[in-house]
PDB file of C-alpha atoms in Angstrom:
ATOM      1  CA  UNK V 248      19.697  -7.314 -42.057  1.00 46.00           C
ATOM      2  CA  UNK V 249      23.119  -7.561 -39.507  1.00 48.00           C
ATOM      3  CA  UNK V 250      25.318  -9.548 -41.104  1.00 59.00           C
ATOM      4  CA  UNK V 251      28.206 -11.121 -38.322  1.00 68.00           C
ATOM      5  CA  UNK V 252      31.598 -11.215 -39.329  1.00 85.00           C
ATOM      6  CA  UNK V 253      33.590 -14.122 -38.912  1.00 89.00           C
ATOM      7  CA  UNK V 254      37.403 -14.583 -37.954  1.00 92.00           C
ATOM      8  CA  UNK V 255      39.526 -17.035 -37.274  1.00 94.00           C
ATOM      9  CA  UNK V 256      40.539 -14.941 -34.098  1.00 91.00           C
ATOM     10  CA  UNK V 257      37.717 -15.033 -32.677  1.00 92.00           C
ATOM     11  CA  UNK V 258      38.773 -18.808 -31.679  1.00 94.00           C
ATOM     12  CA  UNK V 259      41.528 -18.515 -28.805  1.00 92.00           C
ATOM     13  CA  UNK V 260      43.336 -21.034 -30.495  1.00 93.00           C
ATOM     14  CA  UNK V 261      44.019 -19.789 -33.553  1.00 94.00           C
ATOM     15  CA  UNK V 262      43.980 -16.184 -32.592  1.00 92.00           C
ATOM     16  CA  UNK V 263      47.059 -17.478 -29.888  1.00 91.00           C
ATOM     17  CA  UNK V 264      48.902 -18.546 -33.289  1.00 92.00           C
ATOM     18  CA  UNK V 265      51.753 -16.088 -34.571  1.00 90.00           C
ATOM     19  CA  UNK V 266      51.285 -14.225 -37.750  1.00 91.00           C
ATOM     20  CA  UNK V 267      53.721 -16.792 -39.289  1.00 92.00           C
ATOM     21  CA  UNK V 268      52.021 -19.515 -38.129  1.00 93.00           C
ATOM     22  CA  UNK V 269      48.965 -18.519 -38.941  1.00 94.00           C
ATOM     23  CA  UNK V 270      49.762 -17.416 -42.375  1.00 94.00           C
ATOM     24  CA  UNK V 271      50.627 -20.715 -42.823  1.00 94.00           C
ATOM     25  CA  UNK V 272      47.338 -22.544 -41.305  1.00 96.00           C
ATOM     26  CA  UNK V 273      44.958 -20.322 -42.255  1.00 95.00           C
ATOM     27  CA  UNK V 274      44.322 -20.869 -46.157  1.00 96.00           C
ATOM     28  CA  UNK V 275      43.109 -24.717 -44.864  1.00 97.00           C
ATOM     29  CA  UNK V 276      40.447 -23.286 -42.360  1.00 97.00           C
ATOM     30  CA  UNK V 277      37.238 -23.349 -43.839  1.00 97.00           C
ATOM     31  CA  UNK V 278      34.370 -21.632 -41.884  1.00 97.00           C
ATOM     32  CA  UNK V 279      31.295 -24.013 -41.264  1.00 96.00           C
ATOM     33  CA  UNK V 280      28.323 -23.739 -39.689  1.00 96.00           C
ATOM     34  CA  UNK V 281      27.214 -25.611 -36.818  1.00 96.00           C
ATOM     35  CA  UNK V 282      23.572 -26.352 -36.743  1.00 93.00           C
ATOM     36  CA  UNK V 283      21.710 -27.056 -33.115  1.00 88.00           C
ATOM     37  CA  UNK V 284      22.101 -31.181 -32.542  1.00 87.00           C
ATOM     38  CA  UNK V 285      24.773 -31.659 -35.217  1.00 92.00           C
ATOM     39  CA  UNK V 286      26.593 -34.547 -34.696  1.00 91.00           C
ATOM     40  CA  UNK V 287      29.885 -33.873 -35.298  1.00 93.00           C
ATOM     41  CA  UNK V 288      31.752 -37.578 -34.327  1.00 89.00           C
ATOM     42  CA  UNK V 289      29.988 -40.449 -33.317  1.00 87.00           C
ATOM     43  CA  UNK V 290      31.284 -43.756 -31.295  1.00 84.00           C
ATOM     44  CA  UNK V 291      33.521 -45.834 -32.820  1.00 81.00           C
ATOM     45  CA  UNK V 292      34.030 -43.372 -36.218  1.00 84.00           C
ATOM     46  CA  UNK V 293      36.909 -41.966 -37.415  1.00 85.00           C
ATOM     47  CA  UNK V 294      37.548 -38.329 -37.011  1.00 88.00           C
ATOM     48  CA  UNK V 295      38.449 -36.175 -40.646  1.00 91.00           C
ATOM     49  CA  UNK V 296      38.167 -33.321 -39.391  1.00 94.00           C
ATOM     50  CA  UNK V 297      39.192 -30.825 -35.977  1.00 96.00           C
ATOM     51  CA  UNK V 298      36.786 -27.861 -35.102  1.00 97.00           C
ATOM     52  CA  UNK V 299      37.598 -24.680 -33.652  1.00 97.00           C
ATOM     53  CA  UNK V 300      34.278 -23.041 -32.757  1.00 96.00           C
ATOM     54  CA  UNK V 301      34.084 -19.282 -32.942  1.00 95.00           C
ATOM     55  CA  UNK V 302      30.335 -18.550 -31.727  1.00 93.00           C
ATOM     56  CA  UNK V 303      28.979 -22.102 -31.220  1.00 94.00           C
ATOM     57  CA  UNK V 304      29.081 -24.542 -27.963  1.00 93.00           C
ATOM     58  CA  UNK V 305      29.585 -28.380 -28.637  1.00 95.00           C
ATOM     59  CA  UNK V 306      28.783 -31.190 -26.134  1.00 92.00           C
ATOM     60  CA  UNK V 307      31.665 -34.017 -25.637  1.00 92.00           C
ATOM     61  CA  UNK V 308      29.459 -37.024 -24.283  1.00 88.00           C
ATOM     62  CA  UNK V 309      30.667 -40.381 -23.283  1.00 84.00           C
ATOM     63  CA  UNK V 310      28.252 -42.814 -24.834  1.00 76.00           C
ATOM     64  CA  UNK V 311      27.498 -46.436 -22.928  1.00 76.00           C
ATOM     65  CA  UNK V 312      26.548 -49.726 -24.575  1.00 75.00           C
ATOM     66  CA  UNK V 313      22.639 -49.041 -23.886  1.00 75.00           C
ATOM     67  CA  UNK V 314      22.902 -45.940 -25.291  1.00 70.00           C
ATOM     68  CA  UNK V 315      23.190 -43.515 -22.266  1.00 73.00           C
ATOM     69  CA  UNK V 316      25.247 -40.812 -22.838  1.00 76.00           C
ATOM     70  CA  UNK V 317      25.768 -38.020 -20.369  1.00 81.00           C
ATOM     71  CA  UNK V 318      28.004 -34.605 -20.754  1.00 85.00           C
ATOM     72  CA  UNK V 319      31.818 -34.781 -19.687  1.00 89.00           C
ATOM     73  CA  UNK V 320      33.077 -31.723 -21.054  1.00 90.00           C
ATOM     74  CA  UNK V 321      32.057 -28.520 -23.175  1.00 92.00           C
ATOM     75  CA  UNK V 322      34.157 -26.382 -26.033  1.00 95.00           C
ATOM     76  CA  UNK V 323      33.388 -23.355 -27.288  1.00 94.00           C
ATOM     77  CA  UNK V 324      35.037 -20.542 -28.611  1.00 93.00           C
ATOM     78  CA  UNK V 325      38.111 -21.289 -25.907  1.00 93.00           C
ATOM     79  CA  UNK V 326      39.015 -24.351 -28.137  1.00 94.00           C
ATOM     80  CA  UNK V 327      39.210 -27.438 -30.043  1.00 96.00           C
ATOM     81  CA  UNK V 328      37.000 -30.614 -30.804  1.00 96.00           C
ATOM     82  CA  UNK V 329      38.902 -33.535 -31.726  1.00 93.00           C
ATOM     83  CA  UNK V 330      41.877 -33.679 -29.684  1.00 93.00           C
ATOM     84  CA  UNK V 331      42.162 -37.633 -30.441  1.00 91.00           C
ATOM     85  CA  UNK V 332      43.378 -36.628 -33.688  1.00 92.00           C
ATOM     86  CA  UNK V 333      46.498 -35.723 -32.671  1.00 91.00           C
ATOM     87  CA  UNK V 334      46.633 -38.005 -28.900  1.00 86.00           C
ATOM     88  CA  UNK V 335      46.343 -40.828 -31.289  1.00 79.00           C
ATOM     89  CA  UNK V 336      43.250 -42.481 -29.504  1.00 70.00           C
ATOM     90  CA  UNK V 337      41.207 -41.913 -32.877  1.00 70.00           C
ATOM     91  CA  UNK V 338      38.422 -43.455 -32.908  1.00 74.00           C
ATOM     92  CA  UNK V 339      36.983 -43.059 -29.474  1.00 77.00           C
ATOM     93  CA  UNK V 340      33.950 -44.484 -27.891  1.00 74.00           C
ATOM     94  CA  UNK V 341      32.585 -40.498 -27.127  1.00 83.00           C
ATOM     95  CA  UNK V 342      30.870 -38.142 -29.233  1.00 90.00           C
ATOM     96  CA  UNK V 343      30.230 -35.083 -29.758  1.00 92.00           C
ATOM     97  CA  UNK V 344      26.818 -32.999 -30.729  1.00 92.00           C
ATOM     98  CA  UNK V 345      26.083 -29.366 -31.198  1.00 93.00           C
ATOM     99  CA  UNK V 346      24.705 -27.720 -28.097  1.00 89.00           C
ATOM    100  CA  UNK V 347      24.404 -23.667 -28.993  1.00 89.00           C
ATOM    101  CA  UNK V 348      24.490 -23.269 -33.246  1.00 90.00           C
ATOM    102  CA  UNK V 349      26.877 -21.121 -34.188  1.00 93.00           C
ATOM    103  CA  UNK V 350      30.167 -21.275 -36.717  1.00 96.00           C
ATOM    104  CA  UNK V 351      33.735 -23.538 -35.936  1.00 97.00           C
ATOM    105  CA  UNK V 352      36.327 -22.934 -38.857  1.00 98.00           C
ATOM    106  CA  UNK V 353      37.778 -26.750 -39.399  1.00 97.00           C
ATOM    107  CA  UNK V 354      40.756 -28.034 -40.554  1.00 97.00           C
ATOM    108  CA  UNK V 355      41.167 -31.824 -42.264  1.00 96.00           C
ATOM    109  CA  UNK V 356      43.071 -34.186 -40.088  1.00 94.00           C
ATOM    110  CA  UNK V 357      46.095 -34.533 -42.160  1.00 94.00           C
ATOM    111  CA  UNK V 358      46.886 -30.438 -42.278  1.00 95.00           C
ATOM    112  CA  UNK V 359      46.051 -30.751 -38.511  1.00 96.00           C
ATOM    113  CA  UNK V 360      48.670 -33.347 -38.151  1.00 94.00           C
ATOM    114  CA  UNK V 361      51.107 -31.408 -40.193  1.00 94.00           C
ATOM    115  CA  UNK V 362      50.732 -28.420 -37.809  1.00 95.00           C
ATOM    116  CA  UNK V 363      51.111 -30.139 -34.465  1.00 95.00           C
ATOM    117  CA  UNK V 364      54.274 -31.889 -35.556  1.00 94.00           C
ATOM    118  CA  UNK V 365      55.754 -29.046 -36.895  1.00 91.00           C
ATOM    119  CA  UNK V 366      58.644 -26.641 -34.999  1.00 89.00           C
ATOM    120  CA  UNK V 367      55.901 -23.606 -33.979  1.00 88.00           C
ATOM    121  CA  UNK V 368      53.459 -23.168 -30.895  1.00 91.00           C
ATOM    122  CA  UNK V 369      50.831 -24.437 -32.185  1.00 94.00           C
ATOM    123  CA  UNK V 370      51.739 -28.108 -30.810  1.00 94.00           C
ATOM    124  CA  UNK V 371      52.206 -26.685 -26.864  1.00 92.00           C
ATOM    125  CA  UNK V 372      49.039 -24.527 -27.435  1.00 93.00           C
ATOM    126  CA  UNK V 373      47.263 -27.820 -28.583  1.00 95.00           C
ATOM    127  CA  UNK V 374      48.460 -29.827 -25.342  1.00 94.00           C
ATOM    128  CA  UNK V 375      47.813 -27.337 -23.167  1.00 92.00           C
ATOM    129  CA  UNK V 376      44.463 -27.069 -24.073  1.00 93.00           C
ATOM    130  CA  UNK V 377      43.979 -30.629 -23.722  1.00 93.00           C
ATOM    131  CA  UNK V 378      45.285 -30.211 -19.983  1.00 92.00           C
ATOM    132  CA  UNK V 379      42.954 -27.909 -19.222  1.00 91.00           C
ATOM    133  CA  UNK V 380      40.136 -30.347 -20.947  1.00 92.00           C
ATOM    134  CA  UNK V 381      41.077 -33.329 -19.043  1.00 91.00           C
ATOM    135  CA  UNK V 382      40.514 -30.980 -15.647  1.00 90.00           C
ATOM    136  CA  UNK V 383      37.333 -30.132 -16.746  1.00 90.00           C
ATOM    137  CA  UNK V 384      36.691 -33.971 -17.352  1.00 89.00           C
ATOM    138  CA  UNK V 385      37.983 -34.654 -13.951  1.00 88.00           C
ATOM    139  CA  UNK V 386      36.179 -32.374 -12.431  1.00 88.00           C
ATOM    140  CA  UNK V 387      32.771 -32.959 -14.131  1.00 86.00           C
ATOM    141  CA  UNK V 388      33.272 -36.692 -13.148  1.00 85.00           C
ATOM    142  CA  UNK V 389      33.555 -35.052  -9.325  1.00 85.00           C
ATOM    143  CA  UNK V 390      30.687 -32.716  -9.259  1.00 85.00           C
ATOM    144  CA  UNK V 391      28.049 -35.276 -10.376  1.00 81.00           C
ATOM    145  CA  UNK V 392      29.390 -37.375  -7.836  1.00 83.00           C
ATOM    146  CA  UNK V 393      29.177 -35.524  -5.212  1.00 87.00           C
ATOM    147  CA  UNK V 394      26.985 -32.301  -5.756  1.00 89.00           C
ATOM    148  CA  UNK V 395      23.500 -31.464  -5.835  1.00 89.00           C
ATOM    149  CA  UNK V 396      21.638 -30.755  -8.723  1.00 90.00           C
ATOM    150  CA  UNK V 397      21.582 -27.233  -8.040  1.00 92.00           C
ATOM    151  CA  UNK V 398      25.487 -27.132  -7.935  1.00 90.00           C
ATOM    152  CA  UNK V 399      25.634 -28.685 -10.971  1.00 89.00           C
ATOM    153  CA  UNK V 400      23.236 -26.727 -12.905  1.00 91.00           C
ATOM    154  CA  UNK V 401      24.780 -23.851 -11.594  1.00 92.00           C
ATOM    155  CA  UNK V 402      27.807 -25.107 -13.028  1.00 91.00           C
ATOM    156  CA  UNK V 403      26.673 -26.272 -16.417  1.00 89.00           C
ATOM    157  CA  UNK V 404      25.174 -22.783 -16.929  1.00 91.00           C
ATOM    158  CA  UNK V 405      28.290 -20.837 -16.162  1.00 91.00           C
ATOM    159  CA  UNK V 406      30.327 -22.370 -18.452  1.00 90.00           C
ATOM    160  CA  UNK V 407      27.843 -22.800 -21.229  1.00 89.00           C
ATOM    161  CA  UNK V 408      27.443 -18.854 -20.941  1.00 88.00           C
ATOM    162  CA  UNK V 409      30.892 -18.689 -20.960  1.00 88.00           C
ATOM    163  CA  UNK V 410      31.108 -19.694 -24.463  1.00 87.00           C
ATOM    164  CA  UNK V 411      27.989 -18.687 -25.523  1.00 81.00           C
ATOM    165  CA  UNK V 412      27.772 -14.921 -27.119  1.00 71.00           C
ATOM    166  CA  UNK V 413      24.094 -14.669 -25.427  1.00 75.00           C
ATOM    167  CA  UNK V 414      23.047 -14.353 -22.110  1.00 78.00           C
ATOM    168  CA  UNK V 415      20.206 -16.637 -23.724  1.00 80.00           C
ATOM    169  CA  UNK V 416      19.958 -19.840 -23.816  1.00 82.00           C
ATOM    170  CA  UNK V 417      17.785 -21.925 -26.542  1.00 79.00           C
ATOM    171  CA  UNK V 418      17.771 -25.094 -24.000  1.00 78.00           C
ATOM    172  CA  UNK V 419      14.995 -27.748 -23.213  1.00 76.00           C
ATOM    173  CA  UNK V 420      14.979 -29.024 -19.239  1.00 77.00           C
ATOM    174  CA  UNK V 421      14.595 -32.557 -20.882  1.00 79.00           C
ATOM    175  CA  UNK V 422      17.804 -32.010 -22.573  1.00 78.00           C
ATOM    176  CA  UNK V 423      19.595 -30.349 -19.541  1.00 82.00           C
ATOM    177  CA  UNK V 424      18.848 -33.224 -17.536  1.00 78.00           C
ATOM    178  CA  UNK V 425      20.249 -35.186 -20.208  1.00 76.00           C
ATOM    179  CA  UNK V 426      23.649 -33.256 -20.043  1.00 76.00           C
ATOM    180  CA  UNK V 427      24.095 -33.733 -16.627  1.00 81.00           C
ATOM    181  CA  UNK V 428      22.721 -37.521 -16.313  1.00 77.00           C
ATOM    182  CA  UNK V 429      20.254 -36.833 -13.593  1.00 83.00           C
ATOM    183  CA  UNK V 430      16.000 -36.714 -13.781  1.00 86.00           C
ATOM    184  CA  UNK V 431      14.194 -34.296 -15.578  1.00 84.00           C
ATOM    185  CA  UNK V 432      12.749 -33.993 -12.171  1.00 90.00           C
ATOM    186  CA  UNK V 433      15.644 -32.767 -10.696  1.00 89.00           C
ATOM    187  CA  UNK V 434      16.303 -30.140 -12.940  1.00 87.00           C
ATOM    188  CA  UNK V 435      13.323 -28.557 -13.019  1.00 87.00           C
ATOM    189  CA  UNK V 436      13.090 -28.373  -8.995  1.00 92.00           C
ATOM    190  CA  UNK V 437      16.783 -26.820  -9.175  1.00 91.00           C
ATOM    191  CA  UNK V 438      15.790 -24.554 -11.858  1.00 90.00           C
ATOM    192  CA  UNK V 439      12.419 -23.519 -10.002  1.00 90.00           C
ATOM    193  CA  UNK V 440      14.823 -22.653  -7.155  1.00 93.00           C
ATOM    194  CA  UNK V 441      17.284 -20.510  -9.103  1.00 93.00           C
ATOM    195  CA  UNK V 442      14.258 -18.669 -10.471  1.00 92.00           C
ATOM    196  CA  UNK V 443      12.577 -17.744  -7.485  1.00 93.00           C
ATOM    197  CA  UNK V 444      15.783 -15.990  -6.472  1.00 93.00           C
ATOM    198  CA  UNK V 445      15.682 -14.391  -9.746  1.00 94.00           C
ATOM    199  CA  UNK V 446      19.195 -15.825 -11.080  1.00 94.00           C
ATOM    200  CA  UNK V 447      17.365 -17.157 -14.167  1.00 92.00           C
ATOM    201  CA  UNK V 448      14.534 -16.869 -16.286  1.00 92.00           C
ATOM    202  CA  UNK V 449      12.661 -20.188 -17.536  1.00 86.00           C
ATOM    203  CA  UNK V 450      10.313 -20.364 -20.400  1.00 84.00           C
ATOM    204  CA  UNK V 451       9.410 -22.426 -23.415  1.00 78.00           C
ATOM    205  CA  UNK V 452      12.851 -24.424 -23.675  1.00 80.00           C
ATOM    206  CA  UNK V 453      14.753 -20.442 -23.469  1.00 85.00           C
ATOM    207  CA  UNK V 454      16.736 -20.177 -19.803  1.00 88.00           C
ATOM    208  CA  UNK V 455      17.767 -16.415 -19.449  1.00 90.00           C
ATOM    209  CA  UNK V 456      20.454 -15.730 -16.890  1.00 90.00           C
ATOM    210  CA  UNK V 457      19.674 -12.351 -15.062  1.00 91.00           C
ATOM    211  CA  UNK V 458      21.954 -12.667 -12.405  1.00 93.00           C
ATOM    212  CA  UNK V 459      25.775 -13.824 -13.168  1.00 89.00           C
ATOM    213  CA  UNK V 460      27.158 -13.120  -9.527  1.00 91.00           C
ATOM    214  CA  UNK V 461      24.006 -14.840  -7.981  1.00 92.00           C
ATOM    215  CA  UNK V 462      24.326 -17.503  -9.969  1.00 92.00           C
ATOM    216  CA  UNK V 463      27.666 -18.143  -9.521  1.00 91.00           C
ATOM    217  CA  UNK V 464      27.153 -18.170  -5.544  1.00 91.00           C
ATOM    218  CA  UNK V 465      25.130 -21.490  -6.213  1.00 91.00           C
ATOM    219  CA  UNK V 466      27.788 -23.116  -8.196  1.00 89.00           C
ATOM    220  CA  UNK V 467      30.318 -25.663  -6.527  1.00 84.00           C
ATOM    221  CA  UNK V 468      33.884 -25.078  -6.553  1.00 88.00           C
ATOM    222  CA  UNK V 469      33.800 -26.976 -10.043  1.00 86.00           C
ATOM    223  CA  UNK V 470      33.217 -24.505 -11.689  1.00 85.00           C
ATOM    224  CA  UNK V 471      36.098 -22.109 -10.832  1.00 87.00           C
ATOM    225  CA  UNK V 472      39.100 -24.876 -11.077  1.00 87.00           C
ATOM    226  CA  UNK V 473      37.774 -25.414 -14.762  1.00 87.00           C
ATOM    227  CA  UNK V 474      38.100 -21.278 -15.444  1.00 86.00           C
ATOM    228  CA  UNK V 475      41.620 -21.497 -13.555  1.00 87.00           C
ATOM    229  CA  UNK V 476      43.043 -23.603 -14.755  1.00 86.00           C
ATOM    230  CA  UNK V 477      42.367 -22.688 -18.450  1.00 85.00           C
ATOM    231  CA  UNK V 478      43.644 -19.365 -17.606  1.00 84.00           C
ATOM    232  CA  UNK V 479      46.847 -21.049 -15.788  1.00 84.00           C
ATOM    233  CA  UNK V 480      47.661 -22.745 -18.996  1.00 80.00           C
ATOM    234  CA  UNK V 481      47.248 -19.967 -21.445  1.00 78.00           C
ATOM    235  CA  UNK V 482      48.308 -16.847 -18.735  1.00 71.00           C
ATOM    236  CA  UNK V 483      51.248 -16.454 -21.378  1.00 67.00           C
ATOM    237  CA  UNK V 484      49.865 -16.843 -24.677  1.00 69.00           C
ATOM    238  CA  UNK V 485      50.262 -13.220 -26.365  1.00 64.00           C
ATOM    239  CA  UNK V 486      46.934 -12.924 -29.247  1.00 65.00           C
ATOM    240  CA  UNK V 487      46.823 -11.397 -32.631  1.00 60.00           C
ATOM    241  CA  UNK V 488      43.482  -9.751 -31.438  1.00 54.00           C
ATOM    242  CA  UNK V 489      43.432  -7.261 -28.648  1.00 50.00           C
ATOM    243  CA  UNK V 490      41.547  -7.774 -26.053  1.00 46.00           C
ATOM    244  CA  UNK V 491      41.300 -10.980 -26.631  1.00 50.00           C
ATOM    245  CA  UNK V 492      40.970 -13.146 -23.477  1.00 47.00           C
ATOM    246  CA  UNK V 493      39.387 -15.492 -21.389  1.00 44.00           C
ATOM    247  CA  UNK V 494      35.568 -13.886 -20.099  1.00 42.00           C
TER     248      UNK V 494
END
């Protein structure tokens, strides 16, 4: 049987962190798994703990009063979940749930806190990264506004695949739709379009992407100012791992 190996580097995050630094950090990083629809904070809850994902994809999702709750942003392996802990908004009416299963290494709130306020990078990595999150905020906010469905799926499948180590993904239409806040409807017309030009590959809840350039001629603009700007933010951070970098 394969068995994977897991690092800490494998998290840009941490893997951005000098050896100092992370000599320091890294005895309080436990890896944890990640199972599909974990719920990692809920509304309203206090936060104990930050995640760094290494192979799994978590949802952020604004949550109404009825319940609703649609998809406003998307970590993976390119960052952190729980950024309130040290923005001091915790707790916050959003949550967050497991999208792809995978492995995060975590780190308690109060060594977290100890980190960020101390004299290393690890507090400009940390608000950097939140920049870039709040762009991709924005900029989900924009593209359900004001793109199709196709666009947006488009999108949403980009940058899942992004931080997902498959071209695979384990993914029900039902709960696509649900990401992006539009009909089930909807997505399965857009999807039924990005099939017949063979960009994707639909069955039983699995979406395969054949076609990453195609695909990525169907996405919106959205989709690039998210990778840029990422990219802008970090263009200087030096990693512990070679060839480490943003795909």
């Amino acid at each position: 049987m394969h068995q994977v190996c897991h690092s800490p580097n494998q998290n840009h995050l941490l893997a951005a962190l000098p050896d100092p630094e992370f000599a320091a950090l890294s005895p309080h990083l436990e890896l944890f798994p990640l199972p599909l629809g974990e719920m990692l904070y809920e509304p309203g809850r206090q936060l104990h703990h930050a995640y760094f994902p290494t192979s799994a994809v978590v949802s952020l999702h604004y949550v109404t009063e009825s319940g609703a709750a649609v998809e406003t942003a998307g970590v993976g392996n390119e960052g952190m979940v729980g950024v309130t802990l040290f923005m001091g908004g915790d707790p916050t009416p959003s949550s967050a749930v497991v999208q792809i299963a995978g492995h995060a290494y975590r780190l308690e709130r109060r060594r977290l806190k100890q980190a960020f306020d101390g004299p290393g990078l690890f507090q400009r990595l940390l608000l950097r990264y939140t920049q870039a999150l709040i762009t991709q905020l924005a900029q989900t906010a924009a593209c359900n506004r004001h793109h199709c469905v196709e666009q947006q799926l488009s999108r949403w499948l980009l940058l899942t695949l992004d931080r997902a180590p498959a071209r695979e993904l384990v993914m029900t239409q039902e709960l696509v739709a649900g990401m992006l806040g539009v009909r089930r409807e909807s997505v399965t017309a857009a999807a039924g379009k990005l099939q017949q030009l063979g960009y994707i590959r639909y069955r039983r809840g699995h979406i395969t992407v054949l076609d990453r350039e195609g695909l990525a001629t169907r996405a919106c603009e959205c989709y690039h100012a998210v990778k840029t700007e990422l990219a802008r933010l970090l263009c200087d951070v030096q990693y512990r791992q070679e060839g480490l970098t943003g795909r």
